[in-house]
Short mmCIF file of C-alpha atoms in Angstrom, two decimals:
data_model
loop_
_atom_site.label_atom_id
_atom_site.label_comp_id
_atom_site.label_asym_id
_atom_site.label_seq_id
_atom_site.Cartn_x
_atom_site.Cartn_y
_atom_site.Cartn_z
CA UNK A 1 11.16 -24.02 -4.38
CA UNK A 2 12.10 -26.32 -1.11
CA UNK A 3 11.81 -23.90 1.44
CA UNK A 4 10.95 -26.08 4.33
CA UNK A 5 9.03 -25.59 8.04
CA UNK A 6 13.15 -25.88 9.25
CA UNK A 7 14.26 -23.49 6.96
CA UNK A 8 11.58 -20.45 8.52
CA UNK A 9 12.32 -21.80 11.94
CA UNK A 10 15.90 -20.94 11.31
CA UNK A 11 15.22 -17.82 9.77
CA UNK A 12 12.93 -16.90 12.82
CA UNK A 13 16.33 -18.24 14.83
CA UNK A 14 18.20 -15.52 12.80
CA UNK A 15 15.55 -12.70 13.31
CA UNK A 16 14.56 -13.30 17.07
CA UNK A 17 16.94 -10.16 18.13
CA UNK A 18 16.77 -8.44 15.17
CA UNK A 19 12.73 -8.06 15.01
CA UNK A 20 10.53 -7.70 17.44
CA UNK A 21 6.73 -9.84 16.66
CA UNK A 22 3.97 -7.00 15.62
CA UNK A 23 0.91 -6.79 17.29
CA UNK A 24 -2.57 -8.49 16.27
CA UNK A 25 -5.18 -6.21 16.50
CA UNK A 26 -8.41 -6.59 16.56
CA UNK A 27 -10.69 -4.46 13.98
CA UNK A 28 -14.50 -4.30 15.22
CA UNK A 29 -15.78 -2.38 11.68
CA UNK A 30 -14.02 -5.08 9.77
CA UNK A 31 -15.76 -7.78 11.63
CA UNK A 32 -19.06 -6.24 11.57
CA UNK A 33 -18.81 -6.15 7.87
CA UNK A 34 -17.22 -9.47 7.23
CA UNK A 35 -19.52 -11.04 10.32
CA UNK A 36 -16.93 -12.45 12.10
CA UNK A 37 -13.42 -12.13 13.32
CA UNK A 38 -11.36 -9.97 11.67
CA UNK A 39 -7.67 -9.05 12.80
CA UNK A 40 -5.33 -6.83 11.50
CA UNK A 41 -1.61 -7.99 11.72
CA UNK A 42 0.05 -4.82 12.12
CA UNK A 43 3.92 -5.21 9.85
CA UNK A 44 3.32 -1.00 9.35
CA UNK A 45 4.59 -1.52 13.05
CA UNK A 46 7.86 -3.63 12.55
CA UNK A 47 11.14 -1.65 12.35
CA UNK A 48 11.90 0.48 9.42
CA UNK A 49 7.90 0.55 8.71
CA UNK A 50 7.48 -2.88 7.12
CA UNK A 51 7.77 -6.67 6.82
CA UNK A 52 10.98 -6.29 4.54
CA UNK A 53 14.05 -6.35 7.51
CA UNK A 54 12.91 -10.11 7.70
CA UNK A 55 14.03 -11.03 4.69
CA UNK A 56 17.08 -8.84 4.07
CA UNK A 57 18.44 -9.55 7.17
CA UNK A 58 18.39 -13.25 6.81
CA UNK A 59 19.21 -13.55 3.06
CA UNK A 60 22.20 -11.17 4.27
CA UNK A 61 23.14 -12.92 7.65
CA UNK A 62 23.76 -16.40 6.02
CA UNK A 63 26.45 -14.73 3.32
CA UNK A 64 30.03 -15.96 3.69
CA UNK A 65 32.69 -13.28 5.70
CA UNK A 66 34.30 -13.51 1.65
CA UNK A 67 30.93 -12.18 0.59
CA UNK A 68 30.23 -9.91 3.01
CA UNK A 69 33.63 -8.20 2.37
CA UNK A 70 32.32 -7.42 -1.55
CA UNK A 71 29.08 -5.22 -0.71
CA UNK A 72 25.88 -5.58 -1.65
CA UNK A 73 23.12 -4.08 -3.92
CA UNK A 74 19.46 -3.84 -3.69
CA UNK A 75 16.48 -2.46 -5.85
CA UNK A 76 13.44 -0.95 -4.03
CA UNK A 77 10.98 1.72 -4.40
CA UNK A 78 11.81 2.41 -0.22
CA UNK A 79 10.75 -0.36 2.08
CA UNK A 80 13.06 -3.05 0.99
CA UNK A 81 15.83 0.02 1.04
CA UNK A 82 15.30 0.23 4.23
CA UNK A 83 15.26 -3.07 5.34
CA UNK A 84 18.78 -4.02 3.05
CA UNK A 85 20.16 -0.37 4.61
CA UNK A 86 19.27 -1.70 7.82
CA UNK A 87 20.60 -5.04 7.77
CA UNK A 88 23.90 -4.04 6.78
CA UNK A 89 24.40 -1.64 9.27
CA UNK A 90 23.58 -4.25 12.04
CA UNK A 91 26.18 -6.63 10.12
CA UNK A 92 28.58 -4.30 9.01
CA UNK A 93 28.51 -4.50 5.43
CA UNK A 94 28.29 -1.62 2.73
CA UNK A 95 25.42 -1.29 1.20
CA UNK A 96 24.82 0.44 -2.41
CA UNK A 97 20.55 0.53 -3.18
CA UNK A 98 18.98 1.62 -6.34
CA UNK A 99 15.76 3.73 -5.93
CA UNK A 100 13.13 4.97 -8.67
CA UNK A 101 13.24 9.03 -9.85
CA UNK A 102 10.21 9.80 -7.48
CA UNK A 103 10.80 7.71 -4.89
CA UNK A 104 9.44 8.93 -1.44
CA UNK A 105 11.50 11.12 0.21
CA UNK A 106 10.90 9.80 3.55
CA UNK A 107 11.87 6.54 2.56
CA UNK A 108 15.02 7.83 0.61
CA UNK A 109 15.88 9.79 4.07
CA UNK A 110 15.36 6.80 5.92
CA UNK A 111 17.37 4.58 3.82
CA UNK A 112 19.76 6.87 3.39
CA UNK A 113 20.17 7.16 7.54
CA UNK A 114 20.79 3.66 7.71
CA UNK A 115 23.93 4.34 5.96
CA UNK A 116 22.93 2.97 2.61
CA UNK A 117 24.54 4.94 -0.40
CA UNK A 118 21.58 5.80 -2.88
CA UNK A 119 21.80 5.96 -6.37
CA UNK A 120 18.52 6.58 -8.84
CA UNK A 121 17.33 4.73 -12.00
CA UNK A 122 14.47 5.06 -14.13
CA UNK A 123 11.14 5.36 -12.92
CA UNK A 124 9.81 1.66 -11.41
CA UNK A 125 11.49 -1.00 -9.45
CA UNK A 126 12.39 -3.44 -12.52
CA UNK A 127 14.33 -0.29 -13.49
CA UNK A 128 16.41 -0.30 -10.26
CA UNK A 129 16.51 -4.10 -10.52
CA UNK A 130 18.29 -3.61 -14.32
CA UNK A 131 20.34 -1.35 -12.63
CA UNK A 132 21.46 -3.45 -9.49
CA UNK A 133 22.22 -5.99 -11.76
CA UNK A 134 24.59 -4.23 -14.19
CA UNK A 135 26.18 -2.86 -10.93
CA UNK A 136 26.54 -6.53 -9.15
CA UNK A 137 28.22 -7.44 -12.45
CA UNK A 138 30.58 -4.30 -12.60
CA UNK A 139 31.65 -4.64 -9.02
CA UNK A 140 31.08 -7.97 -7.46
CA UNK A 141 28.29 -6.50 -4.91
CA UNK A 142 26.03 -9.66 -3.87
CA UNK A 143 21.97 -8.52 -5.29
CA UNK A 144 20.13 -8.86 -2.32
CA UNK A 145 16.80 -9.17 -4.21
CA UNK A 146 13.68 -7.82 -2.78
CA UNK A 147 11.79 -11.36 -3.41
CA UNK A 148 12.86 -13.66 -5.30
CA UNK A 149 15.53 -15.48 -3.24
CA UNK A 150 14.73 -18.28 -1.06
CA UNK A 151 15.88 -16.79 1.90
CA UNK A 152 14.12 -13.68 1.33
CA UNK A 153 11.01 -16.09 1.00
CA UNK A 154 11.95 -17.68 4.33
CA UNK A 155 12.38 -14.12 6.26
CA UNK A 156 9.36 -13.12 5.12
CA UNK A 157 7.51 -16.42 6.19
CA UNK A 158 8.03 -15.86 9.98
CA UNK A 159 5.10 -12.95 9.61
CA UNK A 160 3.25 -16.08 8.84
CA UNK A 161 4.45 -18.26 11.92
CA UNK A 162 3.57 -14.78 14.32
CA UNK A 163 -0.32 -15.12 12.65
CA UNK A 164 -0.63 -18.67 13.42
CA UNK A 165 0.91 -18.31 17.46
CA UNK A 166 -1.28 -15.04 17.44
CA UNK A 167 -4.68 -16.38 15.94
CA UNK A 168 -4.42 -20.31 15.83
CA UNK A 169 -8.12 -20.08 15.07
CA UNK A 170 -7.58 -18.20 11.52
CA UNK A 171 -8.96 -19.17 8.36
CA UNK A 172 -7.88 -16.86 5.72
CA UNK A 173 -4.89 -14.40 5.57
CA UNK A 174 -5.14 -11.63 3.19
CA UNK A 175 -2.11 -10.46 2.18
CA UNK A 176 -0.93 -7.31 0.03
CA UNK A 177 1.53 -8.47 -3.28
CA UNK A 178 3.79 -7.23 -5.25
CA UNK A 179 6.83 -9.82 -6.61
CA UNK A 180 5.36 -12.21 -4.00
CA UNK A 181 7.80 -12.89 -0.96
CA UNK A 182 5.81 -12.15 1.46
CA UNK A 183 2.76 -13.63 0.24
CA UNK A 184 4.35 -16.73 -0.37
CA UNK A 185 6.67 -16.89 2.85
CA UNK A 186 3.43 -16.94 4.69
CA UNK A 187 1.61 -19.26 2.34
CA UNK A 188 4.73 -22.07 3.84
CA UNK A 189 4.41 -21.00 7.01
CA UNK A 190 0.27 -21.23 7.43
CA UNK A 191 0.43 -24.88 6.18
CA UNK A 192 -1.33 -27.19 8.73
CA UNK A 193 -2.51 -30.41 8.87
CA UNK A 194 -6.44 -30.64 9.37
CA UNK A 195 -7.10 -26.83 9.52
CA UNK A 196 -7.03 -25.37 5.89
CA UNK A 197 -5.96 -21.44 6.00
CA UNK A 198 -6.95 -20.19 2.73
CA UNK A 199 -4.17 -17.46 1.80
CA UNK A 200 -5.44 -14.68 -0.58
CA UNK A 201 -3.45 -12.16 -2.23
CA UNK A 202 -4.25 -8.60 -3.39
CA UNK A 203 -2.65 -6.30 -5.99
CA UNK A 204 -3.46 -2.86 -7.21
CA UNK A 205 -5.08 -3.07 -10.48
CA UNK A 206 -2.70 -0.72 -12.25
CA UNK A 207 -0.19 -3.06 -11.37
CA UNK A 208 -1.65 -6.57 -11.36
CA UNK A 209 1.47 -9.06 -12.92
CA UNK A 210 0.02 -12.24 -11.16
CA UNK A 211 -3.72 -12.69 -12.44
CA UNK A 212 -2.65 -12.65 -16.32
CA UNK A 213 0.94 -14.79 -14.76
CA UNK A 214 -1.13 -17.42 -12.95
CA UNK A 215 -3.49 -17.77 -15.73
CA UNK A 216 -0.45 -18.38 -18.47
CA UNK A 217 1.26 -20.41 -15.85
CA UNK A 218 4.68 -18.57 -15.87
CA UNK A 219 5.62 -15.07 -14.70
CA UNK A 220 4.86 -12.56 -17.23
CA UNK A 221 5.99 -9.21 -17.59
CA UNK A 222 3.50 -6.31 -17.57
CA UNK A 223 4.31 -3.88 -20.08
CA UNK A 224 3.10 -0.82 -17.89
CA UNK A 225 2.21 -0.24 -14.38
CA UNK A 226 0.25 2.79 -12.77
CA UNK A 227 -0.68 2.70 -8.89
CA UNK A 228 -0.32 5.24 -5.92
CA UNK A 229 0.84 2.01 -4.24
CA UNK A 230 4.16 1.88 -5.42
CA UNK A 231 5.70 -0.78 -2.51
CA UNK A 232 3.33 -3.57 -4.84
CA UNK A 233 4.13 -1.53 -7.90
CA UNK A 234 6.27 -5.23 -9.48
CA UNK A 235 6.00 -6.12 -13.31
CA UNK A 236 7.02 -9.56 -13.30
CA UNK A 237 6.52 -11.62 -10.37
CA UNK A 238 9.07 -13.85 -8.92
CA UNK A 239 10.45 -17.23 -9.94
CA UNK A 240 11.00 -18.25 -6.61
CA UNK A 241 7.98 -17.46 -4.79
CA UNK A 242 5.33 -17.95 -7.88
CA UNK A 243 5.59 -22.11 -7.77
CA UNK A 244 4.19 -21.34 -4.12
CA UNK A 245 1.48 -19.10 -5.14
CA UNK A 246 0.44 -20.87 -7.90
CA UNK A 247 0.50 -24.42 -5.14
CA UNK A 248 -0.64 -22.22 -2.16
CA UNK A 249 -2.66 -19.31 -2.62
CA UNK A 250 -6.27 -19.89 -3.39
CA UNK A 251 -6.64 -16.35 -5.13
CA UNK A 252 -5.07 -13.12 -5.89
CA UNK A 253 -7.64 -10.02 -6.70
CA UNK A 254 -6.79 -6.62 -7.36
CA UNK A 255 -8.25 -3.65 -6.02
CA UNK A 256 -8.61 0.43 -7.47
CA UNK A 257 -7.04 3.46 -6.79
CA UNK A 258 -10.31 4.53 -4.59
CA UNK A 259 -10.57 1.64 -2.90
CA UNK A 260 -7.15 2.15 -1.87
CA UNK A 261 -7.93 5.16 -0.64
CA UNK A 262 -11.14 5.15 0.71
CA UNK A 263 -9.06 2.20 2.55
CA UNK A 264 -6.47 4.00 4.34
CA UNK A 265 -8.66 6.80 5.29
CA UNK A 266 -10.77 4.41 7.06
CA UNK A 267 -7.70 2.23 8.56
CA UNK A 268 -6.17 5.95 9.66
CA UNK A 269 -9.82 6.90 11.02
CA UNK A 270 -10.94 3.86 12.57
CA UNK A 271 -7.71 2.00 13.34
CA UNK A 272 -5.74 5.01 14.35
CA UNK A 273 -2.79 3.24 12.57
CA UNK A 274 -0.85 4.72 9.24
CA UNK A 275 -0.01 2.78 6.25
CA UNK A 276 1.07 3.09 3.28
CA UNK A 277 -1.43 2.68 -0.08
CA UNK A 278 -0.17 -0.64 -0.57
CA UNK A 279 -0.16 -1.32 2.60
CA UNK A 280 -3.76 -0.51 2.50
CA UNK A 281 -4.68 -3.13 -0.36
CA UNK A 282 -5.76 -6.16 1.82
CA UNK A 283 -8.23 -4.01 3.57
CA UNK A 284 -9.14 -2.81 0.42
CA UNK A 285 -10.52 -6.07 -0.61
CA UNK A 286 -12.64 -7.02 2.12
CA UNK A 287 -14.28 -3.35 1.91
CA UNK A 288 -14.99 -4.48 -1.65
CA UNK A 289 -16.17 -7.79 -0.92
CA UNK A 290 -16.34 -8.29 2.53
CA UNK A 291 -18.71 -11.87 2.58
CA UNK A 292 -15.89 -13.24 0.43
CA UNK A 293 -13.59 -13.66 3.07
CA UNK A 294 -14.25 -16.29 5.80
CA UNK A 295 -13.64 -15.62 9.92
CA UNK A 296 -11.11 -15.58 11.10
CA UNK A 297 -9.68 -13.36 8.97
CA UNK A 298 -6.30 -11.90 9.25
CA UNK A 299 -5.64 -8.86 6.99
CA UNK A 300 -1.63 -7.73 6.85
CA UNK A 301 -0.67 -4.15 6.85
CA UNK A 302 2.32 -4.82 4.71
CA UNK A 303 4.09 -1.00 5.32
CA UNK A 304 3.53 2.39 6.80
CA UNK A 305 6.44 4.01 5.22
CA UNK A 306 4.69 7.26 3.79
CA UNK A 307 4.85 10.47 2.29
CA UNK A 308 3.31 13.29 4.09
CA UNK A 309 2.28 15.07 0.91
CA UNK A 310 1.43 12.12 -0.44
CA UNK A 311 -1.02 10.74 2.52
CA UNK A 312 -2.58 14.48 2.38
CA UNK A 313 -3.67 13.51 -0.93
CA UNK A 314 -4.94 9.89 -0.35
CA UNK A 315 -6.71 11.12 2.12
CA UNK A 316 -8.83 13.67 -0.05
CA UNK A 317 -9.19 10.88 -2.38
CA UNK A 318 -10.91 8.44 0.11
CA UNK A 319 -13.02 10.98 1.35
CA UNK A 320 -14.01 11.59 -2.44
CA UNK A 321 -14.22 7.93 -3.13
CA UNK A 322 -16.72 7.92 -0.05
CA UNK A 323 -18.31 10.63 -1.42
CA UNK A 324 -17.27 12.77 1.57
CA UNK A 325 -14.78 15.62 0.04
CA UNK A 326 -16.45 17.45 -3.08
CA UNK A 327 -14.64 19.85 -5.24
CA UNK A 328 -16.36 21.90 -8.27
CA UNK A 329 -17.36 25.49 -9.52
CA UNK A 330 -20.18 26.99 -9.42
CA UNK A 331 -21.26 29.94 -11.63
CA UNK A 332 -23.37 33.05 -9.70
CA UNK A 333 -24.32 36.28 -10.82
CA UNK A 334 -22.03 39.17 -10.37
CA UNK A 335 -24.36 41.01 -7.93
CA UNK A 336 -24.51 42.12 -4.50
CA UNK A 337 -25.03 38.95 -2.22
CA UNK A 338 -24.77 36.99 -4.76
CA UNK A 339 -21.94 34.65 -3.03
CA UNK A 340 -23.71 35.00 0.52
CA UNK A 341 -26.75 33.20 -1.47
CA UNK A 342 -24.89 30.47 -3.11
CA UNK A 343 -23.29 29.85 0.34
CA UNK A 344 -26.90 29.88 2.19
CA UNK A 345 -28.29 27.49 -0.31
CA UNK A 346 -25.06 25.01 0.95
CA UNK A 347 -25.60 25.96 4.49
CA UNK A 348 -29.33 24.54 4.05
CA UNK A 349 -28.30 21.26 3.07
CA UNK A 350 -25.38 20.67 5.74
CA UNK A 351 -22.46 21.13 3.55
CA UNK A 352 -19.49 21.82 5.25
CA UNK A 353 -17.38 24.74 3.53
CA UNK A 354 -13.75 24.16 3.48
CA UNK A 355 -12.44 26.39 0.76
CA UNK A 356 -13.93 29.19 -1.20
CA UNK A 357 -12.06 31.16 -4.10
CA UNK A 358 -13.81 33.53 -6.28
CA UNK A 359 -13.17 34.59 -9.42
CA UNK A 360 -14.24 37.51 -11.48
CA UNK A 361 -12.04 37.62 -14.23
CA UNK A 362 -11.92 34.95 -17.04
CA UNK A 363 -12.57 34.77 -20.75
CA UNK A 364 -14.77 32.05 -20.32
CA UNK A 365 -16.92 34.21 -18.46
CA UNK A 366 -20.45 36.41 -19.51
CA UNK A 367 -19.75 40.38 -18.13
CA UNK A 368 -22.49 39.19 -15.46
CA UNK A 369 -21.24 36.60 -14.10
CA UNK A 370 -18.52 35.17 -11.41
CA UNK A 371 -17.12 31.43 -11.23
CA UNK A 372 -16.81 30.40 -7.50
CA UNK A 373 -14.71 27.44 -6.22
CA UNK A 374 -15.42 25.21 -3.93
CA UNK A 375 -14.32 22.40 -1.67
CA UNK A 376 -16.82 20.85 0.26
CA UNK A 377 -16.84 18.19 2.85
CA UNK A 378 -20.06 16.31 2.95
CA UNK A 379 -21.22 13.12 4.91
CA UNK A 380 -21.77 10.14 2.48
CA UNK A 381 -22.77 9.46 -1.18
CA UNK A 382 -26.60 10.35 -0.84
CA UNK A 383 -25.76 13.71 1.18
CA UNK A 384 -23.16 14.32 -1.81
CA UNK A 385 -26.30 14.40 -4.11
CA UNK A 386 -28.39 16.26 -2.41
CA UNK A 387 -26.40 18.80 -1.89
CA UNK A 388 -25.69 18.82 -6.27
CA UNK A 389 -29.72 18.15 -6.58
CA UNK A 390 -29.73 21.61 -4.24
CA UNK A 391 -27.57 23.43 -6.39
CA UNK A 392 -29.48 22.63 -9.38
CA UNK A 393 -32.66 22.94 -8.08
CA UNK A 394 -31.76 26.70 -7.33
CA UNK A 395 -30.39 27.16 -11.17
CA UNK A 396 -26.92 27.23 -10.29
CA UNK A 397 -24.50 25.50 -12.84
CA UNK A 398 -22.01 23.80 -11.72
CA UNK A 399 -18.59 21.61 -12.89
CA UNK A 400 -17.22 18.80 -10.85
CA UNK A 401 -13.79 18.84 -10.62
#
């Protein structure tokens, strides 16, 4: 790839009425676990909820008036959507974007606002790319890939020129990947003569293509992918941006489902910003392994493009991850107070009753007995079990859910 320091100061030529430079914030739990610095370059903040107008806009800016006139295409799971939808509206081209069955409905809304036309394919984004494809060659539409296109690369790279104005001082980025455009794009853009900036990437481990790809020394294709974080959710990395990673990027870990969660809860709770799960993943990995990481470290939220529903549920999931939300059942005898005991016994230990259902009726059942659900908030792993140890020190059985 020859993406040069000229090329992303042209593309940040392109961009500087388009996008606005988010804010670097600085996180004070992060750096008391890391023991140092610790920013948080806020991208959930950029237009259409993430880093991806940067590179649309420029790959689609620098298209001949002849090209412009044909359309173009895109593949995205929603951020990308956006940021193609976007882009062509400013420029005044049509704009045709395949989305995954089960893509988030705010980010289908949003795309679709835009004036994008949507059209669905399969269930991941190397569906819609299949897709996009078959539709470029059916109609003539210019692909505006999500990241592997040099000037998708180069957008993305002027996050990475904002870090450096914003913290000269940093020593490691940590960036959330998925094909690898972003990661990459800032990767060229921290490269500096006589102060190394270590730039580490971070995946979700249901959806990891660049630890086995980097290893084999090509982009390979993963044969199935499974994450809440669907905006990293790739199967085959990039051929444009992986010579950079591979040159560039020092490491890229993944991270799990709970420590995406338990990550966005605590970026929502002590941040008082909203992301996305993958644009939770970065923070996900210093929570893991915070002394791996040294100050200054600036952590990218990628995207804070979602769902509702779906943030309702992430957010029970940290707090379970944390061991701060229980669910389970508990089985009582069918007598008089015998619910007011069970929920006395809970009171004693400080759990905090959210939900009670009882049920008398079920064939798995004795005649004497009632099954009572419960959802329980409780403050940390070792309060979690004591309240259980309480439970079963007062000969209630019980089933985690």
């Amino acid at each position: 790839m020859s993406i040069t320091a000229a090329d992303i100061a042209r593309a940040a030529n392109l961009l500087h009425d388009v996008v606005a430079p988010t804010p670097l914030e600085y996180s004070r739990w992060l750096s008391e676990l890391v023991g140092g610095d610790v920013f948080l370059k806020c991208e959930n903040l950029q237009r259409t909820g993430s880093f991806k107008l940067r590179g649309a806009y420029v790959r689609m800016a620098r298209l001949s008036k002849r090209d412009r006139a044909r359309g173009v295409v895109a593949a995205s799971a929603g951020n990308h959507a956006q940021g193609v939808a976007l882009a062509a509206q400013l420029l005044g081209i049509k704009a045709t974007v395949f989305m995954p069955h089960g893509a988030p409905i705010p980010k289908e809304k949003a795309t679709r606002a835009y004036g994008a036309e949507i059209r669905f394919a399969g269930t991941s984004i190397d569906d819609c790319l299949k897709a996009a494809h078959e539709f470029e060659a059916e109609t003539g539409a210019i692909l505006i890939h999500p990241f592997d296109h040099e000037d998708i690369v180069a957008g993305q790279a002027t996050t990475g020129l904002e870090i450096v104005e914003q913290c000269p001082q940093v020593r490691t980025v940590v960036v959330p990947t998925g094909g690898g455009g972003l990661i990459a794009g800032i990767a060229l853009a921290t490269q500096r003569d006589g102060m190394p900036i270590e730039v580490v990437g971070v995946q979700a481990k249901g959806a990891a293509a660049y630890p086995a790809s980097l290893a084999a020394g090509e982009p390979l294709q993963l044969e199935q992918m499974a994450t809440m974080a669907d905006g990293i959710a790739v199967g085959l990395p990039g051929t444009v941006p992986f010579e950079t990673i591979q040159r560039h990027v020092s490491e890229v870990r993944t991270v799990d489902e709970d420590s995406l969660s338990e990550a966005l809860l605590l970026i929502l709770e002590r941040a008082k910003l909203v992301v996305e799960p993958a644009g939770a993943a970065a923070v996900a990995a210093v929570l893991d392994e915070p002394a791996r990481f040294k100050p200054p470290v600036v952590v990218v939220l990628s995207g804070g493009n979602i769902d509702p529903l779906l943030l309702m549920r992430v957010i029970r999931h940290g707090m379970a991850a944390g061991g701060r939300y229980m669910s389970l059942r508990v089985r009582i005898p069918d007598t008089p107070g015998g619910l007011a005991t069970l929920l006395s016994r809970l009171a004693e230990v400080d759990a905090n009753i959210i939900e009670v259902l009882h049920e008398r009726i079920s064939e798995t059942l004795n005649l004497d007995e009632v099954e009572v659900a419960l959802q329980l908030e409780t403050r940390g792993e070792d309060h979690r079990e004591r309240v259980l140890a309480s439970l079963s020190d007062n000969g209630y059985t019980y089933t985690l859910n």
